[in-house]
């Protein structure tokens, strides 16, 4: 069996690394152009990334983080989404046993919703203060307290990473290129027949395989040739179609390298703030019918500070949103941006690439069919679309033309409509998908002030335990922790 991967971005190299490590029975060819750039913006990830590294034989953060300018991510701080200056926190901690109790206290004592994030979750307690501390004491011991005993979708790690995906791709390439055939050339034409792709015509000759993996990013070079239907649009759910990206220097790494992604709303969309080890990455994702590229760049520079960004180039990216209903069609599997793109909020694309590699291997081993792969991808996509679109729907902002448009036009699925109604009765997650655990939904519900009112019955023992855990989080002296910068410098990058 010969698998031909076209594209040398994160999708191409993650798929090649994984397959070449776990499946020795297949021949792998990776074709990439040195004339067409990869997308790489400075990415945030989910905790599953460490699982990816483990699956390719890397067990220690020291082996890869310094090669990718990586930092830690404890969650996402949502800034000004419900209304200007409101904040909510999406942590990776699994704390659903605490929210009913918190909700009871809120009703009895009139607690502020911030109190939920600051008293039930250890990571957010530290990171939400924006103090740039990491969860390690002065000796570098990572302090993972008792209430982390429950796992994130079966995965015990409660932090993720920020990384430079350009460097990530290079790192993976250097590790696996000797185990595969690596060809640097341009694919100029794709010949098709009834089974899908017959051959790829390149600058250096024809390439033939059994399975073709389309990792060509927004070019969607292979999947577009074999699909019956064009890309499915995300309209009317989501509207953003552009991003402007700037990287700039730190002024003070000890106070600015915060272990969290921040997503803050601006006039016509939202911008991310991602601390990499060498620089800060910022990007404004916007809807071009409400703001020009020039004005978006201006607004982003203003937000970061003109002085800080005056010598930094800005890059505008067309984000070609939409997805293929069948990502595995005939002999072509689309992986990464070529399969579909929603918007980068929640940073799940690298995770979805990881899942695609696992599924492809299962298919090659006869454990999964094409139909099952397509179903699973579509279910992940729907989960993701629901999680993102409901945030716009629930927002109370109406201070700019874009947000007024959203007030009047935001759409959500029936499943989300039901979830909102259920939460008004009693806080609860919707039916479980793969990408987001229950506590992700609860955090969002509280962030947008969806608060149930039904009283819950507790056993006294549970209440006492939860009460003491919440008090412990509140009282924790985070000033004794190391800054993320110092921790990385001393224990990971040295
Ligand atoms: P690309 O990086 O575009 O790579 C495409 C490859 O195909 C290149 O190597 C190119 O040379 C090759 N190619 C194209 N055409 C040809 C041809 N004709 N012949 C030969 N080779 C060809 N993901 C996250 O997980 N977290 C985030 O925070 C995040 N933020 C993002 C923000 C923005 C604005 C965008 C646009 C994306 C973001 N993503 C994020 C997605 C992430 O950047 C990509 O999923 C990831 O880098 C993988 O991209 P890719 O490999 O699919 O495509």
XYZ file of N, CA and C and ligand atoms in Angstrom, residues 6-13 31-46 165-166 185-188 214-219 221 242-243 245 261 272 274 285 317-319 335-338 341 343-351 353, ligand 1:
239
model
N 0.193 15.002 -0.052
C 0.622 16.223 -0.741
C 0.455 17.395 0.211
N 1.561 18.081 0.536
C 1.532 19.235 1.428
C 2.477 19.038 2.598
N 3.285 20.063 2.859
C 4.288 19.981 3.925
C 4.049 21.011 5.017
N 2.759 21.265 5.330
C 2.437 22.084 6.503
C 2.267 21.148 7.701
N 1.651 21.655 8.773
C 1.471 20.805 9.960
C 0.677 19.558 9.607
N -0.348 19.698 8.744
C -1.193 18.539 8.424
C -0.363 17.449 7.760
N 0.433 17.820 6.762
C 1.237 16.837 6.039
C 2.241 16.148 6.948
N 2.971 16.937 7.735
C 4.038 16.331 8.538
C 3.500 15.590 9.764
N 4.920 14.873 -0.690
C 5.280 15.825 -1.746
C 4.976 17.224 -1.244
N 5.955 18.123 -1.306
C 5.655 19.511 -0.921
C 6.339 20.469 -1.878
N 5.734 21.622 -2.009
C 6.294 22.660 -2.865
C 7.189 23.555 -2.011
N 8.313 24.020 -2.595
C 9.066 25.028 -1.831
C 8.751 26.434 -2.339
N 7.697 26.517 -3.171
C 7.294 27.839 -3.679
C 5.989 28.321 -3.041
N 5.208 27.388 -2.486
C 3.919 27.782 -1.889
C 4.060 27.700 -0.367
N 3.828 28.844 0.292
C 4.046 28.895 1.747
C 3.026 28.074 2.528
N 3.420 27.699 3.752
C 2.452 27.120 4.682
C 1.733 28.279 5.384
N 0.646 27.953 6.109
C -0.160 29.022 6.710
C 0.461 29.599 7.980
N 1.024 28.774 8.840
C 1.577 29.104 10.146
C 1.389 30.528 10.683
N 0.631 30.667 11.760
C 0.370 31.998 12.312
C 0.867 32.151 13.744
N 1.156 31.050 14.432
C 1.385 31.079 15.888
C 0.125 30.460 16.476
N 0.131 29.116 16.661
C -1.106 28.395 16.958
C -1.255 28.041 18.434
N -2.495 27.909 18.842
C -2.804 27.367 20.162
C -3.339 25.951 19.942
N -3.271 25.107 20.963
C -3.641 23.698 20.782
C -4.551 23.230 21.924
N -4.863 21.938 21.942
C -5.628 21.329 23.045
C -4.707 20.336 23.777
N 3.652 26.866 14.273
C 3.385 25.644 13.487
C 4.379 25.480 12.347
N 5.015 26.580 11.889
C 6.073 26.460 10.875
C 7.231 25.645 11.440
N 8.616 19.330 -4.883
C 8.233 19.656 -6.273
C 6.844 20.296 -6.263
N 6.437 20.860 -7.410
C 5.081 21.412 -7.507
C 4.161 20.412 -8.189
N 3.000 20.197 -7.624
C 1.983 19.402 -8.329
C 1.263 20.371 -9.262
N 1.359 20.087 -10.575
C 0.770 21.012 -11.560
C -0.581 20.556 -12.078
N -4.777 14.720 0.947
C -4.708 16.122 0.533
C -4.410 17.005 1.744
N -3.176 17.468 1.842
C -2.781 18.392 2.918
C -2.310 19.697 2.286
N -2.980 20.112 1.195
C -2.535 21.306 0.465
C -3.158 22.588 1.002
N -3.690 22.551 2.205
C -4.208 23.777 2.829
C -5.400 24.319 2.066
N -5.470 25.662 2.003
C -6.630 26.278 1.345
C -6.673 26.014 -0.167
N -5.583 25.486 -0.767
C -5.621 25.166 -2.212
C -6.603 24.031 -2.475
N -6.252 21.088 -3.384
C -5.892 20.684 -4.735
C -6.444 19.326 -5.158
N -11.584 36.747 6.915
C -10.212 37.275 6.805
C -9.554 37.293 8.171
N -8.222 37.331 8.135
C -7.480 37.541 9.384
C -6.270 38.399 9.056
N -2.532 39.350 10.725
C -1.677 38.736 11.736
C -0.413 39.574 11.940
N -4.470 31.483 26.118
C -4.798 32.210 24.898
C -5.853 33.232 25.285
N -6.791 37.292 18.623
C -6.133 36.386 19.563
C -4.825 36.972 20.024
N -1.518 35.248 21.554
C -0.880 33.956 21.824
C 0.597 34.186 22.144
N -9.434 38.307 13.507
C -10.292 37.546 12.593
C -11.561 38.380 12.388
N -4.640 37.301 5.686
C -4.906 35.945 5.176
C -6.395 35.835 4.837
N -6.675 35.326 3.634
C -8.072 34.998 3.286
C -8.388 33.683 3.948
N -9.318 33.676 4.877
C -9.633 32.376 5.479
C -10.832 31.786 4.746
N -7.083 16.318 4.772
C -6.696 16.486 6.184
C -6.209 17.922 6.387
N -6.628 18.538 7.469
C -6.176 19.905 7.772
C -7.070 20.929 7.102
N -6.485 22.050 6.707
C -7.278 23.143 6.131
C -8.014 22.705 4.871
N -7.457 21.731 4.143
C -8.102 21.310 2.896
C -9.454 20.636 3.175
N -12.520 24.526 7.166
C -12.038 25.491 8.155
C -13.233 26.283 8.656
N -13.300 28.689 11.989
C -12.539 29.873 12.339
C -11.642 29.423 13.483
N -10.537 30.132 13.739
C -9.556 29.530 14.649
C -9.911 29.585 16.134
N -11.045 30.158 16.484
C -11.451 30.184 17.880
C -11.512 28.757 18.406
N -10.918 28.531 19.582
C -10.898 27.215 20.226
C -9.815 26.280 19.697
N -9.062 26.707 18.702
C -7.782 26.048 18.378
C -7.864 24.537 18.223
N -8.845 24.055 17.511
C -8.983 22.598 17.456
C -8.426 21.976 16.174
N -7.905 22.805 15.244
C -7.557 22.194 13.956
C -6.429 21.170 14.042
N -5.395 21.476 14.843
C -4.302 20.505 14.963
C -4.823 19.213 15.599
N -5.763 19.348 16.513
C -6.365 18.165 17.142
C -7.140 17.345 16.103
N -6.547 17.252 12.965
C -5.529 16.615 12.098
C -5.030 15.322 12.765
P -0.742 24.703 5.017
O 0.037 25.131 6.193
O -1.320 25.785 4.148
O 0.184 23.789 4.115
C -0.134 23.517 2.772
C 1.019 22.773 2.130
O 0.634 22.348 0.837
C 2.296 23.605 1.941
O 3.418 22.832 2.276
C 2.316 23.902 0.443
O 3.625 24.085 -0.040
C 1.669 22.629 -0.083
N 1.094 22.802 -1.414
C 0.032 23.572 -1.765
N -0.168 23.491 -3.097
C 0.783 22.631 -3.587
C 1.123 22.167 -4.884
N 0.457 22.562 -5.980
N 2.180 21.312 -5.032
C 2.880 20.899 -3.937
N 2.605 21.327 -2.690
C 1.582 22.189 -2.528
N -4.936 25.690 14.192
C -4.865 25.371 15.488
O -4.844 24.190 15.849
N -4.787 26.374 16.435
C -4.838 27.693 16.108
O -4.753 28.551 16.992
C -4.969 28.043 14.741
N -5.048 29.355 14.359
C -5.210 29.642 13.027
C -5.402 30.976 12.631
C -5.613 31.283 11.281
C -5.867 32.683 10.860
C -5.594 30.234 10.322
C -5.791 30.528 8.849
C -5.396 28.916 10.704
C -5.232 28.605 12.055
N -5.084 27.290 12.483
C -4.997 26.984 13.799
C -4.975 26.206 11.518
C -3.524 25.803 11.359
O -2.699 26.891 11.097
C -3.442 24.815 10.212
O -4.426 23.867 10.373
C -2.201 24.051 10.229
O -1.091 24.888 10.157
C -2.204 23.061 9.076
O -2.255 23.676 7.875
P -2.180 22.741 6.613
O -0.985 21.874 6.740
O -3.498 22.116 6.409
O -1.985 23.770 5.408
